[in-house]
Coordinates of C-alpha atoms and ligand atoms in Angstrom, one line a residue:
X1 CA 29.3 134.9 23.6
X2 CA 26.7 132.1 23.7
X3 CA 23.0 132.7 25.2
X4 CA 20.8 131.8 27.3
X5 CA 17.4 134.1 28.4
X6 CA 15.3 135.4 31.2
X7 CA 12.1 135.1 30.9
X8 CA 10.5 138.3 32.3
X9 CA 7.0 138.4 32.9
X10 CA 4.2 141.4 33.4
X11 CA 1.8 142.3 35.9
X12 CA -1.0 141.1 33.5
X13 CA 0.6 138.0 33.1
X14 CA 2.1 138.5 29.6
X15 CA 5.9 137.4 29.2
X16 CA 9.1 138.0 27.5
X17 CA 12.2 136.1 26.5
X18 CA 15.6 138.6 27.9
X19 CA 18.6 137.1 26.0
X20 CA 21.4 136.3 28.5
X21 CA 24.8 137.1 27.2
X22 CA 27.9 135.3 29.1
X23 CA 31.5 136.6 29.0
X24 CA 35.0 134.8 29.2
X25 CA 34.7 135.1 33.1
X26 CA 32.6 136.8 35.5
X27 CA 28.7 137.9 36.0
X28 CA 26.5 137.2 32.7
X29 CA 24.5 140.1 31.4
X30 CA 21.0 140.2 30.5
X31 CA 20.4 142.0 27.1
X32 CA 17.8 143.9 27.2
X33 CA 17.8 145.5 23.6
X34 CA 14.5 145.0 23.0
X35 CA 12.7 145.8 26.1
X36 CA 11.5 148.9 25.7
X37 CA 10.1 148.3 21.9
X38 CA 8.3 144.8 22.9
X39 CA 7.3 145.9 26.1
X40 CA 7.0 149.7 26.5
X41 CA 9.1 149.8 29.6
X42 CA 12.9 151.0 30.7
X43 CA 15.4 149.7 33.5
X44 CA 16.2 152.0 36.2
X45 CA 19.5 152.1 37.4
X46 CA 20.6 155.1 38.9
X47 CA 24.4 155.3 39.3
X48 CA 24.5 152.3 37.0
X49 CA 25.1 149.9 40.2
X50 CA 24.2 146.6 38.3
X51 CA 24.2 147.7 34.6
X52 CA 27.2 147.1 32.0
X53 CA 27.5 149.5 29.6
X54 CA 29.3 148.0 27.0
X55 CA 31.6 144.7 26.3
X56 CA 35.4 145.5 26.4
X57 CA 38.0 142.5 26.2
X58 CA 40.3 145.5 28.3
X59 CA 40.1 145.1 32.2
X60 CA 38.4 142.5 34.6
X61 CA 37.5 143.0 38.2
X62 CA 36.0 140.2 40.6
X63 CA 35.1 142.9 43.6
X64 CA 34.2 139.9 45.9
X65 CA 37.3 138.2 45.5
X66 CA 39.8 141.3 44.8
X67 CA 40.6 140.1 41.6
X68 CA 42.4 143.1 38.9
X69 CA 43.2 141.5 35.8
X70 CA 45.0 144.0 32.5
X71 CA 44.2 142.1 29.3
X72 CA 44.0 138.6 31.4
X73 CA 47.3 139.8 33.7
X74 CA 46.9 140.1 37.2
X75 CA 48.0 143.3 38.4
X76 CA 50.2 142.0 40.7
X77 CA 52.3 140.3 38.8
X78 CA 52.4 143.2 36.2
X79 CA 53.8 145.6 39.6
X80 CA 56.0 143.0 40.0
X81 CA 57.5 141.9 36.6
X82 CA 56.8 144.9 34.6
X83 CA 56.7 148.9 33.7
X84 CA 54.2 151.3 33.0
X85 CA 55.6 152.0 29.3
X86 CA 55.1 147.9 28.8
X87 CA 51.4 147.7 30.4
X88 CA 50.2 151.1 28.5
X89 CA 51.5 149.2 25.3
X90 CA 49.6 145.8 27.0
X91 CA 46.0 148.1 27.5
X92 CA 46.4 149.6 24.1
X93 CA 47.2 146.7 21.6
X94 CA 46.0 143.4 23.9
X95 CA 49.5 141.8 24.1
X96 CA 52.7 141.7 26.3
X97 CA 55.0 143.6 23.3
X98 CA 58.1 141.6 22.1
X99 CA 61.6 143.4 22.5
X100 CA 61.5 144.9 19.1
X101 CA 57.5 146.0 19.6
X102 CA 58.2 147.4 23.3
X103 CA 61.3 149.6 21.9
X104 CA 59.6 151.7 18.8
X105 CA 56.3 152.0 21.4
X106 CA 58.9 153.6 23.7
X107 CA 60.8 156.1 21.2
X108 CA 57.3 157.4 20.2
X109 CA 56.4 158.1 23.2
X110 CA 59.5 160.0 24.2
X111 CA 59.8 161.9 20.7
X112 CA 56.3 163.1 21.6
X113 CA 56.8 164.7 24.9
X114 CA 57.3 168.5 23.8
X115 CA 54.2 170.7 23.9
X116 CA 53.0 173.3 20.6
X117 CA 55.0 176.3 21.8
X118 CA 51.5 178.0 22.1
X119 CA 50.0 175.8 24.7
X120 CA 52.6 176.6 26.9
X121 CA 51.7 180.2 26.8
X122 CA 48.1 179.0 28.5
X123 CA 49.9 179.0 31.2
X124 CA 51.0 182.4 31.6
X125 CA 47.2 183.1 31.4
X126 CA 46.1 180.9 34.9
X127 CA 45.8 182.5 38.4
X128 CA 48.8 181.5 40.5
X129 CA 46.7 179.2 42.6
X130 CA 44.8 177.8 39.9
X131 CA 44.5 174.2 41.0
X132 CA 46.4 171.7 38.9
X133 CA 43.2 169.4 37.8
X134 CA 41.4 172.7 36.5
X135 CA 45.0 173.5 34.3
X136 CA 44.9 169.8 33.2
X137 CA 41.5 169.4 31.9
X138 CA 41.9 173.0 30.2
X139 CA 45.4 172.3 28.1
X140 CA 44.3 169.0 27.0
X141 CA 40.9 169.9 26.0
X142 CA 43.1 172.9 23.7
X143 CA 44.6 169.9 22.3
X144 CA 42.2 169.5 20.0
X145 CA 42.6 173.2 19.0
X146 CA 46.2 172.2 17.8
X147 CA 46.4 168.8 16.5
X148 CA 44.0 169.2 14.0
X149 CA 45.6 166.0 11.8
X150 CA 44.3 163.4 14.6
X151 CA 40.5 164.8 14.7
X152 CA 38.5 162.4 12.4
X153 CA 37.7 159.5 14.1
X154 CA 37.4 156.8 12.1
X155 CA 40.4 157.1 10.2
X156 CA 42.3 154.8 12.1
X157 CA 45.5 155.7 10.9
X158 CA 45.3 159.1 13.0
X159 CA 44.2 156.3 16.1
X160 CA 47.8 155.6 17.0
X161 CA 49.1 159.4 16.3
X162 CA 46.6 160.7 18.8
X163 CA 47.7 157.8 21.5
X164 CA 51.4 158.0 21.2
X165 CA 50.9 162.1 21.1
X166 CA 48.4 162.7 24.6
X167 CA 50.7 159.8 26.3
X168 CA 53.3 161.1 25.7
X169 CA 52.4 165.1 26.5
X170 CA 50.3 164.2 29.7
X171 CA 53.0 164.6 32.0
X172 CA 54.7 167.7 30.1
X173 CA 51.4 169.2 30.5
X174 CA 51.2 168.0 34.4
X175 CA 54.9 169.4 35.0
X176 CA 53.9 172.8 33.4
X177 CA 50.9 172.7 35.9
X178 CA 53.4 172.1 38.4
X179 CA 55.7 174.5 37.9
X180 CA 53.3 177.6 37.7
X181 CA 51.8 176.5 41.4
X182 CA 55.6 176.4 42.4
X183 CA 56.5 179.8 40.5
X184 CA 59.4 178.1 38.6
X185 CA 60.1 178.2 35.0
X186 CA 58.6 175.2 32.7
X187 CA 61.6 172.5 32.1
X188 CA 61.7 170.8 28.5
X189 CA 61.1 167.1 28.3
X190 CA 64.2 165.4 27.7
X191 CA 64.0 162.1 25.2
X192 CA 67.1 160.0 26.6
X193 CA 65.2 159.8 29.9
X194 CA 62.3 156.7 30.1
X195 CA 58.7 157.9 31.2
X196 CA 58.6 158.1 34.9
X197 CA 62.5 159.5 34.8
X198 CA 61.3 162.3 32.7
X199 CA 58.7 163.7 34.5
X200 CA 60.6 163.3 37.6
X201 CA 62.9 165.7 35.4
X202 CA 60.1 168.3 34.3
X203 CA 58.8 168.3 37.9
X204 CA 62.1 169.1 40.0
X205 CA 64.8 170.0 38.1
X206 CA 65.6 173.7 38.1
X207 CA 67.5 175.6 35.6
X208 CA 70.1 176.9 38.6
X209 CA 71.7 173.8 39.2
X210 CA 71.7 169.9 37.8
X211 CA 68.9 167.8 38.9
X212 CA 69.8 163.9 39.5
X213 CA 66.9 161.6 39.2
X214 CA 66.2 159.5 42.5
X215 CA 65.7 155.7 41.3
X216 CA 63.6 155.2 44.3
X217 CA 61.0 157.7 43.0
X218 CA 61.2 156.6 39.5
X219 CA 60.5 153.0 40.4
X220 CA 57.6 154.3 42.7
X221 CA 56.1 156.2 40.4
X222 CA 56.6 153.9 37.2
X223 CA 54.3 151.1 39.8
X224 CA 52.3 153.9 40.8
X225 CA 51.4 154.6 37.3
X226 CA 51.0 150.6 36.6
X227 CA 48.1 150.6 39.4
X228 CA 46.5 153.3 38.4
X229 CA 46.4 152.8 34.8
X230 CA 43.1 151.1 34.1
X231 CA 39.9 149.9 36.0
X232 CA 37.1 149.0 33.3
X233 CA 33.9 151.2 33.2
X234 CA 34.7 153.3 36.3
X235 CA 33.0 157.1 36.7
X236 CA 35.6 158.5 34.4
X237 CA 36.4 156.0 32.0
X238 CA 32.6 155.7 30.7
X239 CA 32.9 159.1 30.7
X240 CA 35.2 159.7 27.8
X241 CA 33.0 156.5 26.2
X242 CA 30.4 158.7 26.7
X243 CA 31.8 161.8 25.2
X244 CA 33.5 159.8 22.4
X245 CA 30.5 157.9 21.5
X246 CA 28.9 161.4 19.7
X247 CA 31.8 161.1 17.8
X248 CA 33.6 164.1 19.1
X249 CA 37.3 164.7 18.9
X250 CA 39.6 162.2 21.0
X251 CA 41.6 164.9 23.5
X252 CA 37.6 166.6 24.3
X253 CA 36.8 163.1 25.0
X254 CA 40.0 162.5 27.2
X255 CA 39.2 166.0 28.8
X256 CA 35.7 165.3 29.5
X257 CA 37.5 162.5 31.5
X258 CA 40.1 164.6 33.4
X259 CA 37.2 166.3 34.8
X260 CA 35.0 163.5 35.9
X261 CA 38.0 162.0 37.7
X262 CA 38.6 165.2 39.7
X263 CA 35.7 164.6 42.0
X264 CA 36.3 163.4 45.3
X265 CA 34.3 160.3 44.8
X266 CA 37.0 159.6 42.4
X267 CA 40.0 160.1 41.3
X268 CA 40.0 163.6 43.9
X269 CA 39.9 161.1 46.8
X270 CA 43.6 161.0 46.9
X271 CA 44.0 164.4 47.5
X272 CA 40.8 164.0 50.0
X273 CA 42.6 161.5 51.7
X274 CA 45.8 163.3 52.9
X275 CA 43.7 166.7 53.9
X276 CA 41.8 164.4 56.2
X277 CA 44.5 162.2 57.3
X278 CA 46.0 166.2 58.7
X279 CA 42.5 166.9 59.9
X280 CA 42.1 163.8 62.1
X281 CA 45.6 164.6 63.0
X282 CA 46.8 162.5 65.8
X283 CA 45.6 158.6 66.2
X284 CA 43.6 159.5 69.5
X285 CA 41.1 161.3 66.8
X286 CA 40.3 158.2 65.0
X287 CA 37.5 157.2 67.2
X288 CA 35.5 160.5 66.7
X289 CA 35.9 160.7 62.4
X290 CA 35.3 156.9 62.3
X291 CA 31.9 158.1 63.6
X292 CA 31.2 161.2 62.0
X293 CA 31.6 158.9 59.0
X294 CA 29.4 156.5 60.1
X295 CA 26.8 159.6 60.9
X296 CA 23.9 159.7 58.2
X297 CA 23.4 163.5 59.3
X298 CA 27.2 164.3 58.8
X299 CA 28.3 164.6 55.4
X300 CA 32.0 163.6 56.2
X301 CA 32.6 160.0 55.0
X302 CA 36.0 158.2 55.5
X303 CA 38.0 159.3 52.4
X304 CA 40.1 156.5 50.4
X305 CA 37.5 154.0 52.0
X306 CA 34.9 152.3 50.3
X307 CA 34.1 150.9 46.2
X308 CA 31.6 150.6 44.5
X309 CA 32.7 146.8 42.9
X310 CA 35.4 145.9 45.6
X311 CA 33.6 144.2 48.5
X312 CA 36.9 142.9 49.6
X313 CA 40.9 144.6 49.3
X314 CA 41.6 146.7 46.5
X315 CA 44.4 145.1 45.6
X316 CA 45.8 148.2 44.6
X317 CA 45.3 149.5 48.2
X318 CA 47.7 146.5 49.0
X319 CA 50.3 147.0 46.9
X320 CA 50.7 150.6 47.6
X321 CA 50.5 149.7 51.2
X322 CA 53.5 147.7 51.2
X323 CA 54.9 149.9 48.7
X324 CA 54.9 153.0 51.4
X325 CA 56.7 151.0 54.0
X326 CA 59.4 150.2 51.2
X327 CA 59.4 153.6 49.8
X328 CA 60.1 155.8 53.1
X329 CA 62.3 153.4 54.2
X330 CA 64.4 153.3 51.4
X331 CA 64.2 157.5 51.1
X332 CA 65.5 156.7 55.1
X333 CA 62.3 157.8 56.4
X334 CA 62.6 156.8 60.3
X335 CA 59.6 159.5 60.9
X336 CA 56.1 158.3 59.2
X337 CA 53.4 160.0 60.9
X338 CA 50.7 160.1 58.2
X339 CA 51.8 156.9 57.4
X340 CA 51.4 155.5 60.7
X341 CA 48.3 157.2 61.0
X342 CA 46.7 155.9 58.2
X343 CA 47.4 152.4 59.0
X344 CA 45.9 153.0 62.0
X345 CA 43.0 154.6 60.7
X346 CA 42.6 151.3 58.3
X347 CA 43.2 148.8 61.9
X348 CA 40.3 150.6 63.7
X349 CA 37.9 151.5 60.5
X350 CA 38.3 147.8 59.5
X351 CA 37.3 146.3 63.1
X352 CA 34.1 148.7 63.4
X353 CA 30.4 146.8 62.6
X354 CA 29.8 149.3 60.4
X355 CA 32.3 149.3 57.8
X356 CA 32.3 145.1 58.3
X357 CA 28.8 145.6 57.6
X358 CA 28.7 147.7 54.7
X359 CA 32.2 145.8 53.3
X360 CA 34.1 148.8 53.3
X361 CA 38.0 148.4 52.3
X362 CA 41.0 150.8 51.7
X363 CA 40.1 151.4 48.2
X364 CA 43.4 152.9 45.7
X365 CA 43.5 156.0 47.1
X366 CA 44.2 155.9 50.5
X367 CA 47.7 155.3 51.0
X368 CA 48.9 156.5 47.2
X369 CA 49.0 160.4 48.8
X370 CA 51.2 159.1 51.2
X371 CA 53.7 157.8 48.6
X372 CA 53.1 161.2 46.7
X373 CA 53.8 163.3 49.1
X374 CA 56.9 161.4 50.5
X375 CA 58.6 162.0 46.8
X376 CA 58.0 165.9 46.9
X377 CA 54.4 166.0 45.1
X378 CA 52.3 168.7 46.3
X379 CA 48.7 167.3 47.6
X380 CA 47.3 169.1 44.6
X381 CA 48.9 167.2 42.5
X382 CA 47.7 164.2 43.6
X383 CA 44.8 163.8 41.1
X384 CA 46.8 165.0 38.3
X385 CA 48.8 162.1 39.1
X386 CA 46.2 160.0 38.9
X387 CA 45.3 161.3 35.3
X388 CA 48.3 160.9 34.1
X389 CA 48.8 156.7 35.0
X390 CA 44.2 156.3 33.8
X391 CA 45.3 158.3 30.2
X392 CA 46.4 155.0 28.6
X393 CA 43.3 153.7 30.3
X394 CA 40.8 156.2 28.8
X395 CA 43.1 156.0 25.5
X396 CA 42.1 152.2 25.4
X397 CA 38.4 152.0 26.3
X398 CA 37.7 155.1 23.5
X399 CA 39.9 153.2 20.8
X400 CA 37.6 149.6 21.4
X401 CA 34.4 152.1 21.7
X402 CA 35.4 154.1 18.3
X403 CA 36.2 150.8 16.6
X404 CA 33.6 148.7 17.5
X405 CA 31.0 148.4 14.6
X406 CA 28.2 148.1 17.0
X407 CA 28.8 151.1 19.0
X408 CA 26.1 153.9 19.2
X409 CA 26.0 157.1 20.5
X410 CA 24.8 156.6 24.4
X411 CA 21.9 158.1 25.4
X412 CA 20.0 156.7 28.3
X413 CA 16.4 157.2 29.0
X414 CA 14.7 158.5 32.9
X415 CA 11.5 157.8 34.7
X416 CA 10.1 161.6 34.5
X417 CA 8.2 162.5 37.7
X418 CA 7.6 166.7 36.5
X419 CA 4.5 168.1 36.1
X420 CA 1.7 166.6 33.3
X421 CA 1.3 168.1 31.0
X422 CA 0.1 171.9 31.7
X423 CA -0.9 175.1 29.7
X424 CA 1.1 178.8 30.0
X425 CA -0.2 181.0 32.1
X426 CA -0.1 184.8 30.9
X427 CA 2.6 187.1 33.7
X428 CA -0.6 189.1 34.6
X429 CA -2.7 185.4 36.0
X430 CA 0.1 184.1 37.9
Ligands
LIG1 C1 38.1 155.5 42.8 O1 34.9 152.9 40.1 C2 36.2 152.8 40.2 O2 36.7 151.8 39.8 C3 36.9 153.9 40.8 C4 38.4 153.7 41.0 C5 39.2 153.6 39.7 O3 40.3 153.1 39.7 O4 38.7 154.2 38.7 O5 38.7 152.6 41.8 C6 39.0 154.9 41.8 O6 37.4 156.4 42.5 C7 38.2 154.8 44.2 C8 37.1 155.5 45.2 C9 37.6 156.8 45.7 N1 36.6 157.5 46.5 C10 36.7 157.5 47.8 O7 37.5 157.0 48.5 C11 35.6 158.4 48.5 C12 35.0 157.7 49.7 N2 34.2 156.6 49.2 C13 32.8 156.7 49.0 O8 32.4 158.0 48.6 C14 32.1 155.6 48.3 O9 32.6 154.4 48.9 C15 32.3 155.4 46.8 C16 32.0 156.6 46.0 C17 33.7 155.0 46.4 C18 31.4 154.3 46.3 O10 30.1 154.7 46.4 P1 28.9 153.8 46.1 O11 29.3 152.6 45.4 O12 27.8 154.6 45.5 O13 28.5 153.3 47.5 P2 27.5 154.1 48.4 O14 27.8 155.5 48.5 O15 26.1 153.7 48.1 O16 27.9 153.4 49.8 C19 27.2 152.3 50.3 C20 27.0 152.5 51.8 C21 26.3 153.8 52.1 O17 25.6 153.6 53.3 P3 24.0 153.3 53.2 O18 23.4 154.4 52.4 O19 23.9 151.9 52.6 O20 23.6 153.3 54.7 O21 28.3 152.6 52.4 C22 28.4 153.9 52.9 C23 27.4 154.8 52.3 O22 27.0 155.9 53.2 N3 29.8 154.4 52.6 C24 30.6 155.1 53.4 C25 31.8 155.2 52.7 N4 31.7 154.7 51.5 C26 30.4 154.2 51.4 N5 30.4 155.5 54.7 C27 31.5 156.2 55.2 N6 32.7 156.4 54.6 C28 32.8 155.9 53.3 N7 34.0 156.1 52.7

């Protein structure tokens, strides 16, 4: 990184040199290391809105321009040209694999698909309608109460053991999930199925007749998985940064992730998105949602709308878009009312002042549901789907945090606005 500087200067004239960093491509940063030992001040920046946490060679994303780049590979061509088994391998390790690299990746991961006997018997101990997210963050989290030879962190040796391992059990865990909501018995992984076949398999198949995987849905759900596999520092991902960068195990790290993606903000907008698109109904609602969103005094905003770093198309919103056309047609869906809906929704929301205004786009989540729900996924599920395409993600950013010689434990600082400084009053004087 080569430098430049800032030169910042005080109310009483005084001045300091800021050291600006500059990446491969996009905005340069401004270090400021030193700030608060030279000059006795901190930056404030709630919600982190224009502050980068960290470096990472990982994930790039030019919000004006729509830009969603995986280790310097557009997205789009990666949906187009690849599969999730190949990009998780492409996040993880910073290259395309060759044949022989792309094959042993794939036979860890499906020789690592069967669960501890005992974590299986959590299940037995959730409500019925415990929902999916709250299962998901609790199993993996008990990860850690299992796979005790992947705990110490910087023995990078156990780094690849704990990736192939919580990639590989994500979506055993999501199916068991599954299948307690739906009252059916848990179905085993099966190796001689490829990712996306076999958790089609733990999802649907039933033990009281054979289960045929639909190529349509595994296709959907391996370039489902591809888009939603990584998106550099969002709510989530700093999240297990955060939690790993104490030092603590990698699956309480990856949990503490799970749950920050369940909000509706995030990860939950999916879900969020499909129990609105039901509430606004029919299209002749639009008009009256579009403004309670729009309504400061209304606390309903337009789910699956809005980013904070896209200013333009997700281009994951686009991809999924076409995808949903492709995907109902091919399952010979003539009859696409939320679909329909929702791109009506997008027509209206996206000719309003406000939204123009405020550069509000379809964001990732607003037509996946859609796709979701047309393959047989409950709406619950929806966020757990989510998890399970971000793990490689999360698995990524905490391996370049853990191994990165100059990474601390993060612990930002506030602008306190308590009381002063005050002396206890005795029960009796108050
Ligand atoms: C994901 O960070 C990532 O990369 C996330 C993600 C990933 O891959 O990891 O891309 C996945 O989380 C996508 C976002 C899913 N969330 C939703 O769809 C929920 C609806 N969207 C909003 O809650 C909101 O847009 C956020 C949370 C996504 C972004 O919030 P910001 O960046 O803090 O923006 P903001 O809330 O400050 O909004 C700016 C303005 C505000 O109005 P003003 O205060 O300036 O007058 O736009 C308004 C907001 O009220 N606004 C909306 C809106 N989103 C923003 N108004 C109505 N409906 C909306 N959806």
């Amino acid at each position: 990184m080569s430098k430049d500087a800032f030169t910042l200067t005080r109310p009483d004239g005084k001045s300091m040199s800021l050291p600006v960093l500059k990446g491969t491509i996009g905005p340069d940063v401004i270090d400021i290391g030193q700030l608060y030992k030279d000059q006795g001040v901190f930056t404030f920046d709630p919600g982190f809105v224009a502050t980068g946490s960290c470096k990472s060679d990982i994930t790039f994303i030019d919000g004006d321009e729509g830009v969603l780049l995986y280790r310097g590979y557009p997205v789009e061509q990666l949906a187009k040209h690849s599969s999730f088994i190949e990009v998780a391998y492409l996040l993880l390790y910073g290259d395309l694999p060759d044949k022989d690299q792309l094959a042993a990746f794939d036979t860890s991961i499906r020789r690592h698909t069967m669960l501890n006997e005992g974590m299986l018997r959590f299940f037995n101990g959730f409500r019925y309608d415990a929902h999916p997210m709250a299962m998901l963050s609790a199993v993996v989290g008990s990860m850690s109460a299992y796979y005790h030879d992947t705990m110490n962190v910087n023995d990078t040796a156990q780094h690849d053991i704990f990736t192939h391992r919580i990639l590989a059990k994500l979506p055993t865990i999501a199916a068991a999930a599954y299948k307690l909501t739906a009252g059916q018995p848990f179905i085993y992984p099966r190796n001689d199925l490829n990712y996306t076949e076999n958790m089609l398999h733990m999802f649907f198949a039933v033990p009281a007749e054979p289960y045929e995987i639909n190529s349509i849905a595994a296709q959907a759900l391996d370039l489902l998985f591809i888009l939603h596999a990584d998106h550099e520092q969002n709510c989530s991902t700093s999240t297990v940064r955060m939690a790993g960068s104490s030092g603590a195990n990698p699956y309480s790290a990856i949990a503490a992730g799970i749950a920050a993606l369940w909000g509706p903000a995030h990860g939950g907008a999916n879900e969020a998105v499909l129990r609105m698109l039901e509430q606004i109904g029919d299209a002749k609602n639009i008009p009256k949602f579009v403004a309670r969103a729009k309504d400061k005094s209304d606390p309903f905003r337009l789910m699956g709308f809005g980013h904070r770093v896209y200013k333009n198309f997700d281009p994951r919103a686009t991809i999924i878009r076409e995808m949903c056309h492709k995907v109902l047609a091919q399952m010979g869906r003539t009859d696409t009312p939320l679909l329909d809906l929702a791109i009506k929704l997008e027509e209206f929301a996206l000719k309003d002042e406000y939204f123009i205004e405020k550069d509000l786009y379809p964001n990732v989540d607003f037509y996946s549901g859609i796709i979701y729900k047309a393959l047989g996924i409950p709406t619950s599920m929806f966020t757990v789907m989510f998890a399970i395409g971000r793990t490689v993600g999360w698995v990524a950013h905490w391996r370049e945090m853990i191994t990165d010689p100059a990474a601390r434990i993060s612990r930002p600082r506030q602008l306190y606005t308590g009381p002063k400084n005050r002396d206890y009053v005795a029960l009796e004087k108050r």
